PDB file of C-alpha atoms in Angstrom:
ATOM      1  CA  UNK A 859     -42.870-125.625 -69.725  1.00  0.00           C
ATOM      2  CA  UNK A 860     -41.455-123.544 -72.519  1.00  0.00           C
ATOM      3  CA  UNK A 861     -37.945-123.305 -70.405  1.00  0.00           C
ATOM      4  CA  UNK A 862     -37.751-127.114 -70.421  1.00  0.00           C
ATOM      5  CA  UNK A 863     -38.931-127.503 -74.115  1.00  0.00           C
ATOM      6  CA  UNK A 864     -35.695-125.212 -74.634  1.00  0.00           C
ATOM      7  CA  UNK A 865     -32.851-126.918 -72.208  1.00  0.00           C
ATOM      8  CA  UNK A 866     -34.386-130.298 -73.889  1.00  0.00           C
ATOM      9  CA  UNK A 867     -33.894-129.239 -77.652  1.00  0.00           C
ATOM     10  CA  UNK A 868     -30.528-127.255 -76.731  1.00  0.00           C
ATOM     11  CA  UNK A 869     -29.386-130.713 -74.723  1.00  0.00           C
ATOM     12  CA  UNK A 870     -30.499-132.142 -78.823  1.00  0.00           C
ATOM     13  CA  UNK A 871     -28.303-129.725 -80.163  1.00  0.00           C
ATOM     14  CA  UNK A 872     -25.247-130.397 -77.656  1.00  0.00           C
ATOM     15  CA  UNK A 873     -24.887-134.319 -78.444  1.00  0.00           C
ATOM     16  CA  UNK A 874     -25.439-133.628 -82.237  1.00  0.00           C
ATOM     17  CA  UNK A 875     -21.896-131.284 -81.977  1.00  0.00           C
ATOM     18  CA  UNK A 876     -20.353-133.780 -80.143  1.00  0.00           C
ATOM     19  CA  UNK A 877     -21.169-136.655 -82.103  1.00  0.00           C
ATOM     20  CA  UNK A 878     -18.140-137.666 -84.654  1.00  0.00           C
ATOM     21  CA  UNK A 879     -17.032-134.866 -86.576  1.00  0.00           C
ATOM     22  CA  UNK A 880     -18.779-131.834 -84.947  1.00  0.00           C
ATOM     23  CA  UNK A 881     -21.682-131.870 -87.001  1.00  0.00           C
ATOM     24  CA  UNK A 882     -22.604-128.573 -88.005  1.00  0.00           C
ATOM     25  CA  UNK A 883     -18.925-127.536 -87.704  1.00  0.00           C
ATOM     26  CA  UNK A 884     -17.464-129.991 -89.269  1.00  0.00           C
ATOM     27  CA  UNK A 885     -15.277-129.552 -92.270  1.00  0.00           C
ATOM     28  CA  UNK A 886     -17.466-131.558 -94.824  1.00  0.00           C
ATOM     29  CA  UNK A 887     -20.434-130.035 -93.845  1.00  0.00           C
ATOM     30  CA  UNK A 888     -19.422-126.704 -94.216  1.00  0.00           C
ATOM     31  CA  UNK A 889     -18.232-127.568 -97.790  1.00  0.00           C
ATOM     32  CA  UNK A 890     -21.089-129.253 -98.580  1.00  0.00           C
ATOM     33  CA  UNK A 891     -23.489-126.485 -97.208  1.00  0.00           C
ATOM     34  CA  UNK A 892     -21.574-123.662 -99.584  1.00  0.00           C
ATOM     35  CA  UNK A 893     -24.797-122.819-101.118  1.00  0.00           C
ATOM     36  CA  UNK A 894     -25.945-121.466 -98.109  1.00  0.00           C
ATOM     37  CA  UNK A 895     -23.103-119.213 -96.895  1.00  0.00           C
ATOM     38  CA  UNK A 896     -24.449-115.870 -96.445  1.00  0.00           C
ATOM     39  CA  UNK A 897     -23.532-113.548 -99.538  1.00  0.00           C
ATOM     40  CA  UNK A 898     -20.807-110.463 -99.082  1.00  0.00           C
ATOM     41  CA  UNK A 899     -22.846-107.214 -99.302  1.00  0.00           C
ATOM     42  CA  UNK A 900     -21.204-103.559 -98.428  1.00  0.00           C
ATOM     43  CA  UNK A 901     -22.968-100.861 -96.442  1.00  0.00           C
ATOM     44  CA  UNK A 902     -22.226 -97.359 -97.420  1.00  0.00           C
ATOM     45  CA  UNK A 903     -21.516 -94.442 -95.014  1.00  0.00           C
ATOM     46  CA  UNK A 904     -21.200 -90.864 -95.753  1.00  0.00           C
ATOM     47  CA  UNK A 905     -17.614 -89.678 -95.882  1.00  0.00           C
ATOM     48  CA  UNK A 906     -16.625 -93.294 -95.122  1.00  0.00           C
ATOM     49  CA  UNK A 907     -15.012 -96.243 -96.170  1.00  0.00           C
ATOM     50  CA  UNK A 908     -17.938 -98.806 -97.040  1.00  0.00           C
ATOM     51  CA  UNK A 909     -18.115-101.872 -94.763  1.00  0.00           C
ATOM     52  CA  UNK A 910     -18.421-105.669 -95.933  1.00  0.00           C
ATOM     53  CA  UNK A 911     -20.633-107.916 -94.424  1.00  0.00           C
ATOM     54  CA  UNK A 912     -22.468-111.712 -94.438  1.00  0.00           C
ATOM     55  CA  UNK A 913     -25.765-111.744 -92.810  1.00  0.00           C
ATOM     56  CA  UNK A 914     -27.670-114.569 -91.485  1.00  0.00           C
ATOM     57  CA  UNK A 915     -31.730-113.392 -90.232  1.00  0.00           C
ATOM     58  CA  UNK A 916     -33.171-115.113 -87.647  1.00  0.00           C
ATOM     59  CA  UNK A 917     -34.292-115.023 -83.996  1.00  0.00           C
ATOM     60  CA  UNK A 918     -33.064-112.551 -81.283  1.00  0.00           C
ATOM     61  CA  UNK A 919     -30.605-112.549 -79.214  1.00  0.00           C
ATOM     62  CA  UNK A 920     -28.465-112.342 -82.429  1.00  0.00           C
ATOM     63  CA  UNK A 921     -24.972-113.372 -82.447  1.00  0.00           C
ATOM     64  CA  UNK A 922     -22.258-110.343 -84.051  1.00  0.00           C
ATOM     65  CA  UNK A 923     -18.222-111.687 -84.428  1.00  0.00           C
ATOM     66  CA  UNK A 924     -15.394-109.334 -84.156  1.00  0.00           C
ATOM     67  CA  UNK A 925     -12.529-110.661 -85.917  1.00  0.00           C
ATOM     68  CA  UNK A 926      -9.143-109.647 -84.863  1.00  0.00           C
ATOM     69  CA  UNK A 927      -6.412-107.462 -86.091  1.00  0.00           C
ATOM     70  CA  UNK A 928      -5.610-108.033 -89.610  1.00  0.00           C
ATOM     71  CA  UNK A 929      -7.856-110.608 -89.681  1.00  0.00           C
ATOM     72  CA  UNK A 930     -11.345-111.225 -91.381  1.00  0.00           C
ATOM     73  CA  UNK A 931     -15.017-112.362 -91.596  1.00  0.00           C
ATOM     74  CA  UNK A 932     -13.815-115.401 -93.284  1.00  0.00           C
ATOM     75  CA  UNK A 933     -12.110-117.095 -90.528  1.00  0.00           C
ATOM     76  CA  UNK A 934     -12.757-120.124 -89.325  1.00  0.00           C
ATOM     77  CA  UNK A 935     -14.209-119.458 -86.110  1.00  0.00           C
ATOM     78  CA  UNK A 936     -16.507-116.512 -88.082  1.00  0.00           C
ATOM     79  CA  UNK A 937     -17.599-118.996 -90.511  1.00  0.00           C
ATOM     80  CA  UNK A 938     -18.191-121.982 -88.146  1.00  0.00           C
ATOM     81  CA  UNK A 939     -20.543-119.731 -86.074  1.00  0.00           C
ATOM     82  CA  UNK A 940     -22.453-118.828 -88.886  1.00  0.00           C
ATOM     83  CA  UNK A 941     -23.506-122.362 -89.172  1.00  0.00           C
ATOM     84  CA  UNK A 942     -23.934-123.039 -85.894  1.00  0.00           C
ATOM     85  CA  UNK A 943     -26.465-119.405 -85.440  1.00  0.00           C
ATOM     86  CA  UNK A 944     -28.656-120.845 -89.065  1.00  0.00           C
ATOM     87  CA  UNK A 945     -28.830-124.450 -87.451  1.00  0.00           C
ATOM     88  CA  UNK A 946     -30.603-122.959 -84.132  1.00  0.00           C
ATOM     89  CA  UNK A 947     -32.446-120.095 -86.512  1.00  0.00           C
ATOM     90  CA  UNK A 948     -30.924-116.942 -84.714  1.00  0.00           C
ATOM     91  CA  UNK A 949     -29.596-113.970 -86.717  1.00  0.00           C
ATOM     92  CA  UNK A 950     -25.646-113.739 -87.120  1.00  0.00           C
ATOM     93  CA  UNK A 951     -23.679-110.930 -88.577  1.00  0.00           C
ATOM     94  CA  UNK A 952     -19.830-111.494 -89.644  1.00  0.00           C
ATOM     95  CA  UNK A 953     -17.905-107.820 -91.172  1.00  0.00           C
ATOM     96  CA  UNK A 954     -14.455-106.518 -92.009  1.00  0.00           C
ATOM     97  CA  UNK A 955     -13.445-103.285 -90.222  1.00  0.00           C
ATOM     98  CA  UNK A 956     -12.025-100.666 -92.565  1.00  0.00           C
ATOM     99  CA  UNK A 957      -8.924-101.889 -94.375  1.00  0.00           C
ATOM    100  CA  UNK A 958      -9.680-105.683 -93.621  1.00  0.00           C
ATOM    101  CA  UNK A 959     -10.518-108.252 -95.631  1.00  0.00           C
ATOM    102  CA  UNK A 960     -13.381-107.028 -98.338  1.00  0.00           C
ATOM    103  CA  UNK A 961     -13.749-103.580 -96.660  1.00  0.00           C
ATOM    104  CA  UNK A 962     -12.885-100.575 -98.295  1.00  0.00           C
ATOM    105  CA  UNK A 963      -9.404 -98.293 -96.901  1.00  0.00           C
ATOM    106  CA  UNK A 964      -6.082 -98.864 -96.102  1.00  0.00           C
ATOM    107  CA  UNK A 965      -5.099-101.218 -92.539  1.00  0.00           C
ATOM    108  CA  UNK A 966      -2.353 -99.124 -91.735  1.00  0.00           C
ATOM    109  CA  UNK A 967      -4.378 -95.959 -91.515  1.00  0.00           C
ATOM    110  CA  UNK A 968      -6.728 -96.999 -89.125  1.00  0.00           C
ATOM    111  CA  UNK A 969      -6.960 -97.232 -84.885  1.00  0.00           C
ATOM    112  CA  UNK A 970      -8.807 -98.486 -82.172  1.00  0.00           C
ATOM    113  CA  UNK A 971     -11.213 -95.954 -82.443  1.00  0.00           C
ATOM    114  CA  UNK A 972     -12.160 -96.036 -86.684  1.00  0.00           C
ATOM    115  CA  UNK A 973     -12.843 -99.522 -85.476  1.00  0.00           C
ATOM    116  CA  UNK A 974     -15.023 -98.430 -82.766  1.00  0.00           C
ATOM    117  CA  UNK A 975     -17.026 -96.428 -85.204  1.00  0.00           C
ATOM    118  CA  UNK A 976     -17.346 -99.438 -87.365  1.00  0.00           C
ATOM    119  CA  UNK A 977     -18.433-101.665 -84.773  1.00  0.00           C
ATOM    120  CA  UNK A 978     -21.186 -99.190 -83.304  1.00  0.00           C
ATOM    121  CA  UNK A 979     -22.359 -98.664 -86.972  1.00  0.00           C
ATOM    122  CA  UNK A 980     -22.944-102.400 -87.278  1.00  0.00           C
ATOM    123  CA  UNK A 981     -24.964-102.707 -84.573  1.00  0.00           C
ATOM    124  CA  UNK A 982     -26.792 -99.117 -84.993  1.00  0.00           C
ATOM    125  CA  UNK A 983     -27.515-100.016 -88.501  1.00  0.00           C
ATOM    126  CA  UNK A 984     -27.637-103.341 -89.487  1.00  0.00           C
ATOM    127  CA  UNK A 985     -28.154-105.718 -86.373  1.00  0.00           C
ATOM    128  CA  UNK A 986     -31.689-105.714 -84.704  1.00  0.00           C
ATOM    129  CA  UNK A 987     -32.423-106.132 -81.422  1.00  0.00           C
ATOM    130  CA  UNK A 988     -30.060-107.205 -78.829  1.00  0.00           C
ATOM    131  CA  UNK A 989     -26.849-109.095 -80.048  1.00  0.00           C
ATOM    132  CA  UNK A 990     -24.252-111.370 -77.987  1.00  0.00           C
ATOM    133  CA  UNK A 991     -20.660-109.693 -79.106  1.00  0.00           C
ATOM    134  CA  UNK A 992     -17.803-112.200 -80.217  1.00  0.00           C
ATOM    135  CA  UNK A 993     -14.757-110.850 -80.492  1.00  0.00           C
ATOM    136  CA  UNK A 994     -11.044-112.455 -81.203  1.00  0.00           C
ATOM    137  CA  UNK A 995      -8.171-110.865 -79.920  1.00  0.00           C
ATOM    138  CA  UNK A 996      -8.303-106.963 -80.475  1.00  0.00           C
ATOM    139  CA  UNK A 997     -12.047-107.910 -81.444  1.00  0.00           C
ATOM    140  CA  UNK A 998     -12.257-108.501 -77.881  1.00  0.00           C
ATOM    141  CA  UNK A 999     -10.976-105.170 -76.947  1.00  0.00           C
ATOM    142  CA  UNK A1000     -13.910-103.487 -79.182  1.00  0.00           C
ATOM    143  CA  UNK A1001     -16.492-105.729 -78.184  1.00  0.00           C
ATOM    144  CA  UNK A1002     -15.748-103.717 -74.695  1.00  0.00           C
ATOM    145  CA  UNK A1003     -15.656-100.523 -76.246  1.00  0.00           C
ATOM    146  CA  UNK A1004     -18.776-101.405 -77.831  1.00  0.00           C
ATOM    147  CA  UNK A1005     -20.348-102.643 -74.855  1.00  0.00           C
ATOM    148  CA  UNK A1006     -19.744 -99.873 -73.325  1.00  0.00           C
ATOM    149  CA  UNK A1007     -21.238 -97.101 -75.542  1.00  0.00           C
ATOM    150  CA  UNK A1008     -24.367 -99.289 -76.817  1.00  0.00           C
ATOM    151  CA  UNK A1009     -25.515-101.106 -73.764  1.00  0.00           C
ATOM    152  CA  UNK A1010     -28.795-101.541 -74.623  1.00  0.00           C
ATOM    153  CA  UNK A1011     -27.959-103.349 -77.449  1.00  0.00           C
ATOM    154  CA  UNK A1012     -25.375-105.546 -76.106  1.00  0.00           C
ATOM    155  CA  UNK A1013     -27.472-108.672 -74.673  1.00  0.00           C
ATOM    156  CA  UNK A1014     -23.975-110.891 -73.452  1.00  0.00           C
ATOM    157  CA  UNK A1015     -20.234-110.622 -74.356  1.00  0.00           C
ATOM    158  CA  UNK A1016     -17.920-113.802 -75.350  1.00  0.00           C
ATOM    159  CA  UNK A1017     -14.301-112.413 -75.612  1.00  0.00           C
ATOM    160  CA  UNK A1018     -11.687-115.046 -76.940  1.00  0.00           C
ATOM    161  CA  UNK A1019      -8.042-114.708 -76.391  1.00  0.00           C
ATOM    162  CA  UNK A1020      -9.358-110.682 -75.244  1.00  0.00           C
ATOM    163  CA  UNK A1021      -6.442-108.647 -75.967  1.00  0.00           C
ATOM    164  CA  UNK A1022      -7.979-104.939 -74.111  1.00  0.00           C
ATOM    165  CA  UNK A1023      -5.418-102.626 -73.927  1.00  0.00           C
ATOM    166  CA  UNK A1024      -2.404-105.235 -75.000  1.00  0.00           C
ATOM    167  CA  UNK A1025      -0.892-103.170 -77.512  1.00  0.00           C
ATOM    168  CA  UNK A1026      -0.800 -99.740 -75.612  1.00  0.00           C
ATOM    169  CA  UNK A1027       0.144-101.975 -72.570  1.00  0.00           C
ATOM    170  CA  UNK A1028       3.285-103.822 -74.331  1.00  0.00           C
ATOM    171  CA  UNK A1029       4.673-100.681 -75.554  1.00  0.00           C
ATOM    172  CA  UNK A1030       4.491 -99.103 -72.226  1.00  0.00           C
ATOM    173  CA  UNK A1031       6.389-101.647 -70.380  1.00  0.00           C
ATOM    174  CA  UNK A1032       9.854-102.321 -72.928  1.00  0.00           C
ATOM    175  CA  UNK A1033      12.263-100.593 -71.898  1.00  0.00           C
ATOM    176  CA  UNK A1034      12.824 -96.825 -72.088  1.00  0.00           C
ATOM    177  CA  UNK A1035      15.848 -97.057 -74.733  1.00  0.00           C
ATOM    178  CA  UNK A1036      13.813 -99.345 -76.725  1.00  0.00           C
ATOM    179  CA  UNK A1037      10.870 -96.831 -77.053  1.00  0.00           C
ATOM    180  CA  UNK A1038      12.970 -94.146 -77.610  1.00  0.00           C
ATOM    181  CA  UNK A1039      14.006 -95.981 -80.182  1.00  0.00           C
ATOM    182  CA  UNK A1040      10.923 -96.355 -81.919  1.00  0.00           C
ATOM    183  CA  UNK A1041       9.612 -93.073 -81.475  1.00  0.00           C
ATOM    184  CA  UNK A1042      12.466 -91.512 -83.413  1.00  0.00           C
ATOM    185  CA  UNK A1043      11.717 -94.354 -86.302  1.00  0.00           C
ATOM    186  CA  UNK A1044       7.841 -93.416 -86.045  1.00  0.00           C
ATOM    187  CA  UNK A1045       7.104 -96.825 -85.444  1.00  0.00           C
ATOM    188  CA  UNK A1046       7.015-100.259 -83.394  1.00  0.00           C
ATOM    189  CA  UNK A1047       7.384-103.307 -85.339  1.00  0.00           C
ATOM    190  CA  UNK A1048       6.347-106.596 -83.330  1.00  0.00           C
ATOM    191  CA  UNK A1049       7.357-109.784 -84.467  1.00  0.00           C
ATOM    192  CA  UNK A1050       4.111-112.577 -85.293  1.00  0.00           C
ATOM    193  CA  UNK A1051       3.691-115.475 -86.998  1.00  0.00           C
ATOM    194  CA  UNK A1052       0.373-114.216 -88.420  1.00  0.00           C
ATOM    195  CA  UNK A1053       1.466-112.206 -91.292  1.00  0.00           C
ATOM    196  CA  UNK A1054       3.928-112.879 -94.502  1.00  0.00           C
ATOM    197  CA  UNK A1055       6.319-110.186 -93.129  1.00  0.00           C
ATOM    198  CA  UNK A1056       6.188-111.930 -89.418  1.00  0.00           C
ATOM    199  CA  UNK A1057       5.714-108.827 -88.511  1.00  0.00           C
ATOM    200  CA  UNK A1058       2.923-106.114 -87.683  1.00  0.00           C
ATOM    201  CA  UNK A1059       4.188-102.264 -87.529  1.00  0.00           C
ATOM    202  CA  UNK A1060       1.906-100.206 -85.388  1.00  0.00           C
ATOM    203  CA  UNK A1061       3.116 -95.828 -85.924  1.00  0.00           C
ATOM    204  CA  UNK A1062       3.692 -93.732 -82.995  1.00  0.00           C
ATOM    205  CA  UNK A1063       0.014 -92.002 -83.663  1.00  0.00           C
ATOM    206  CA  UNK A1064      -1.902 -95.690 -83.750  1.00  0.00           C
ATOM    207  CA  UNK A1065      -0.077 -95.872 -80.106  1.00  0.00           C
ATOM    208  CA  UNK A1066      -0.760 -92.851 -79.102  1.00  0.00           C
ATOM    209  CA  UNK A1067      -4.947 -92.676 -79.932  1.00  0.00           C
ATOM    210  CA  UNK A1068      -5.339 -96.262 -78.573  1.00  0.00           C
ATOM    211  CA  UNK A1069      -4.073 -94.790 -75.371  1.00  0.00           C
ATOM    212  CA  UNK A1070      -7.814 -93.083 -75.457  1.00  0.00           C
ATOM    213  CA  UNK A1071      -9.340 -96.332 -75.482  1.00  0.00           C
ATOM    214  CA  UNK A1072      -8.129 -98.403 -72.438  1.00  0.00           C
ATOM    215  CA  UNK A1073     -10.644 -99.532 -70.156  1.00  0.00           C
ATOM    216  CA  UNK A1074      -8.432-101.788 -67.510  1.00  0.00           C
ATOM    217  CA  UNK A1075      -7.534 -98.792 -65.014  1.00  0.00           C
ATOM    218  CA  UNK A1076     -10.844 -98.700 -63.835  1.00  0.00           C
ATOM    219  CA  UNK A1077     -13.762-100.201 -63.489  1.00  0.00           C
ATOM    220  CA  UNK A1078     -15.668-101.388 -66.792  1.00  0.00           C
ATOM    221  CA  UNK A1079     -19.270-100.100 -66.719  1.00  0.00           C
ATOM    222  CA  UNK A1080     -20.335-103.277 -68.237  1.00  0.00           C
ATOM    223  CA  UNK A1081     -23.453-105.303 -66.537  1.00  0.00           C
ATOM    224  CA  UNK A1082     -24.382-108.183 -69.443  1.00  0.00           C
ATOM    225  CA  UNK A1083     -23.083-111.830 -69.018  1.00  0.00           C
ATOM    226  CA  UNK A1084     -19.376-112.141 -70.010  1.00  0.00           C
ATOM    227  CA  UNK A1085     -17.416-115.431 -71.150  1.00  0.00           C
ATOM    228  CA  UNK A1086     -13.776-114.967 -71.466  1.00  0.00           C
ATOM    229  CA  UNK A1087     -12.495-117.575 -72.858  1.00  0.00           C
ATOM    230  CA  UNK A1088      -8.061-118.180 -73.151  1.00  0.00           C
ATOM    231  CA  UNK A1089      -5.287-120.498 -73.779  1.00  0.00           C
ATOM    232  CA  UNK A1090      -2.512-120.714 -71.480  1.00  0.00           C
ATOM    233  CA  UNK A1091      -0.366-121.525 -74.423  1.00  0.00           C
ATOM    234  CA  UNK A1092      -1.152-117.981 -76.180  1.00  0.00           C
ATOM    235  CA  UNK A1093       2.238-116.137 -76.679  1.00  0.00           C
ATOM    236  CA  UNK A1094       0.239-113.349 -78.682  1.00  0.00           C
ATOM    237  CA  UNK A1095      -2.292-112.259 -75.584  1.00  0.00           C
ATOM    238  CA  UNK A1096      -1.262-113.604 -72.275  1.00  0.00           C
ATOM    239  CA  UNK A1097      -4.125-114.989 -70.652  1.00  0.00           C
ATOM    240  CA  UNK A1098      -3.650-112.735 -67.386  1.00  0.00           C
ATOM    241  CA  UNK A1099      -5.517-109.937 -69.609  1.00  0.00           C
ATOM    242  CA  UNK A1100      -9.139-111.852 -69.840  1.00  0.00           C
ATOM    243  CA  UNK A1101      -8.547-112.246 -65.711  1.00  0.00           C
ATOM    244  CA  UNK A1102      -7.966-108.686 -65.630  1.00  0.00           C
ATOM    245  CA  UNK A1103     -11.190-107.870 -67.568  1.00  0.00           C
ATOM    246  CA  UNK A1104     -13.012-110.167 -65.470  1.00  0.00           C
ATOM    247  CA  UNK A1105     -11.665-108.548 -62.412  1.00  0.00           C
ATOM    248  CA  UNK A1106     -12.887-104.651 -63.593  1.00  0.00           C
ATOM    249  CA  UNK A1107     -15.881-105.592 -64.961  1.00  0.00           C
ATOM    250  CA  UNK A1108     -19.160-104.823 -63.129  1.00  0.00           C
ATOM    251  CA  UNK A1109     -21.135-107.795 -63.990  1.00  0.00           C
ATOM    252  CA  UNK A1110     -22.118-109.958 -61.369  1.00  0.00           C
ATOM    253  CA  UNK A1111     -22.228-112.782 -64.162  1.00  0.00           C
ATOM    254  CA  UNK A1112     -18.430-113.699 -64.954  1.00  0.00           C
ATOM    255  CA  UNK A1113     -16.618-116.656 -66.226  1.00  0.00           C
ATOM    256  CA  UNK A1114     -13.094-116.885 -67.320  1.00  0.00           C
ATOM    257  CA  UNK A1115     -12.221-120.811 -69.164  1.00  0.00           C
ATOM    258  CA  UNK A1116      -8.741-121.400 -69.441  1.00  0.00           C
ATOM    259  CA  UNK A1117      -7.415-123.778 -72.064  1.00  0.00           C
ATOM    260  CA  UNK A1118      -4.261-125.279 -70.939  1.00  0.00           C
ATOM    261  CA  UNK A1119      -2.891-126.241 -74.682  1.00  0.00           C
ATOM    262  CA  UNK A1120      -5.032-123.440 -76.561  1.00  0.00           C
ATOM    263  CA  UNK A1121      -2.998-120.978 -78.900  1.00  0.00           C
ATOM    264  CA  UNK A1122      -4.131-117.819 -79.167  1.00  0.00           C
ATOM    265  CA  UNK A1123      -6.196-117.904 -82.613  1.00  0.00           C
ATOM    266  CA  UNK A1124      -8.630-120.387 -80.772  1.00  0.00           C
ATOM    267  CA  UNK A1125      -8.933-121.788 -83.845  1.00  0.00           C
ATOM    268  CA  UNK A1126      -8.831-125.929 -82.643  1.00  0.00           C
ATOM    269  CA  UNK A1127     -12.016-127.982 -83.315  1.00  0.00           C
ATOM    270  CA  UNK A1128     -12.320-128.488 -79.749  1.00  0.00           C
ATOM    271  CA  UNK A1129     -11.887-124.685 -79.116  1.00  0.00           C
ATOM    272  CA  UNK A1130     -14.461-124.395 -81.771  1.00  0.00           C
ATOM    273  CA  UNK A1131     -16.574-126.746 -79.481  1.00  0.00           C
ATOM    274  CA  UNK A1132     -16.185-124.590 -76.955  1.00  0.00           C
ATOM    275  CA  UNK A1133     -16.923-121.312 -78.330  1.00  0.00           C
ATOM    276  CA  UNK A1134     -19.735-122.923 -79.596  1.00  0.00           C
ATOM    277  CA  UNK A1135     -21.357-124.333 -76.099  1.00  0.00           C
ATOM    278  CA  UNK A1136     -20.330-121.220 -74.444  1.00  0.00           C
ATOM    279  CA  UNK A1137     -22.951-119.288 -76.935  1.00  0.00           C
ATOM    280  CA  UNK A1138     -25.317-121.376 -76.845  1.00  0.00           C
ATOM    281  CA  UNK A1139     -25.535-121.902 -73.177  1.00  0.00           C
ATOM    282  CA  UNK A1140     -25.986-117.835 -73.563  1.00  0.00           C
ATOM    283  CA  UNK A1141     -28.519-117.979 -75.784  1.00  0.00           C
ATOM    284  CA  UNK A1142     -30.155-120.653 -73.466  1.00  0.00           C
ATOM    285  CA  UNK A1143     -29.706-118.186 -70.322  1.00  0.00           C
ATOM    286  CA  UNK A1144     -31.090-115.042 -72.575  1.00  0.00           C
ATOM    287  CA  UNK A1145     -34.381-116.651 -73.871  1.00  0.00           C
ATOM    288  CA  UNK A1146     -35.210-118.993 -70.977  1.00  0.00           C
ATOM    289  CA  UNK A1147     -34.671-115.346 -68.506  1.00  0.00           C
ATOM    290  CA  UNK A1148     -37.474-113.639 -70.565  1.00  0.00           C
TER     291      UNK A1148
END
């Protein structure tokens, strides 16, 4: 009875986001709810950068985003899951890794793996209980990582636009000249429309340490639910990547969603919408299994 008391109010909760402007996600709502953003507080570790976060309390699962390289907690997507986790009453946390956004250090002295660390320390220190993992682009990469090393705290994974392994992987396959090239300059600038520079430079030692953190030549020791979801029109992240994780992945419980016109910051209201169902049809799965 419970089960169907759930699927009922979650049914609720699907026609109120698809009603006119998206409801809980819509622009004027989040402006008008800016009283109730969650406030920026910083975590301190010993010998280590402090960490920004927003926090949200509420029922388990809880929801954790990733943001993606360069990015922060104060994207869109970060900030219209926050309102959609307080308008069910589940706990959400948002952060910036070291040398994003709020966070203390310096971008171009981190890798793949101070990110790790940051990630695990989130959920070893400030999320309770089981958490589905969000991440956006390279935020899907650690969400994997993370996965991987924390399993028991890792209740479902939603990657979007997952970019695991993309940057070792582009390097590896320009051409030999080209990487010679870069190695003798110490670094690889790539071109993006992201940044003020349109560019992101990535040193030969950030290559060379996120070669210790691919997971696509094997198997991914990974058994939670996984939602991948990607835009065809990405020309950050091809798309073939999430198919790739889905492939090496041991979970029997695997979807990949294409989006023929999405881009790769996802960041559309109707990939919003999407994001948004995918979670929440988690959610439903995790509370009506237990």
């Amino acid at each position: 009875m419970a089960a169907v008391a759930l699927r009922s109010c979650r049914r609720g909760l699907s026609q109120i986001l698809s009603n006119g402007a998206l409801a809980t996600l819509s622009s004027k709502r989040l402006e008008g709810d800016r009283r109730h953003k969650s406030t920026v507080q910083y975590a301190s570790r010993p010998d280590l950068p402090k960490l920004a976060y927003r926090r949200v309390k509420g029922k388990s699962p809880g929801v954790v985003f990733l943001p993606g390289y360069g990015s922060s907690m104060n994207g869109q997507k970060a900030e219209s899951l926050e309102e959609f986790c307080r308008s069910l009453g589940h706990s959400y946390l948002r952060f910036d890794y070291t040398g994003h956004g709020a966070s203390e250090g310096v971008l171009a002295e981190g890798t793949i793996g101070t990110w790790k660390k940051d990630v695990l320390f989130v959920l070893d220190e400030l999320a309770e209980g089981p958490q589905i993992l969000v991440g956006s682009s390279i935020g899907g990469w650690l969400m994997l990582l993370a996965a991987i090393a924390r399993p028991e705290k890792t209740a479902a994974l939603v990657g979007i636009s997952t970019a695991a392994d993309h940057i070792v992987t582009s390097f590896n396959t320009l051409p030999i000249e080209t990487r010679k090239e870069c190695e003798e300059k110490g670094e690889w600038t790539v071109p993006t429309k992201h940044t003020e520079e349109g560019l992101y430079k990535f040193s030969m030692d950030f290559l060379k340490e996120a070669e210790n953190h691919c997971v696509l030549q094997s198997p991914i020791p990974i058994t939670c639910p996984v939602r991948l979801i990607h835009g065809l029109k990405d020309d950050e992240v091809p798309w073939h990547i999430s198919m790739q994780v889905a492939e090496r992945v041991l979970s029997p419980d695997v979807d990949v969603i294409l989006r023929r016109h999405g881009q790769h910051r996802m960041s559309e209201k109707d990939d919003i919408k999407l994001m948004v169902y995918t979670i929440d049809d988690l959610i439903d799965k995790l509370t009506t299994l237990v």
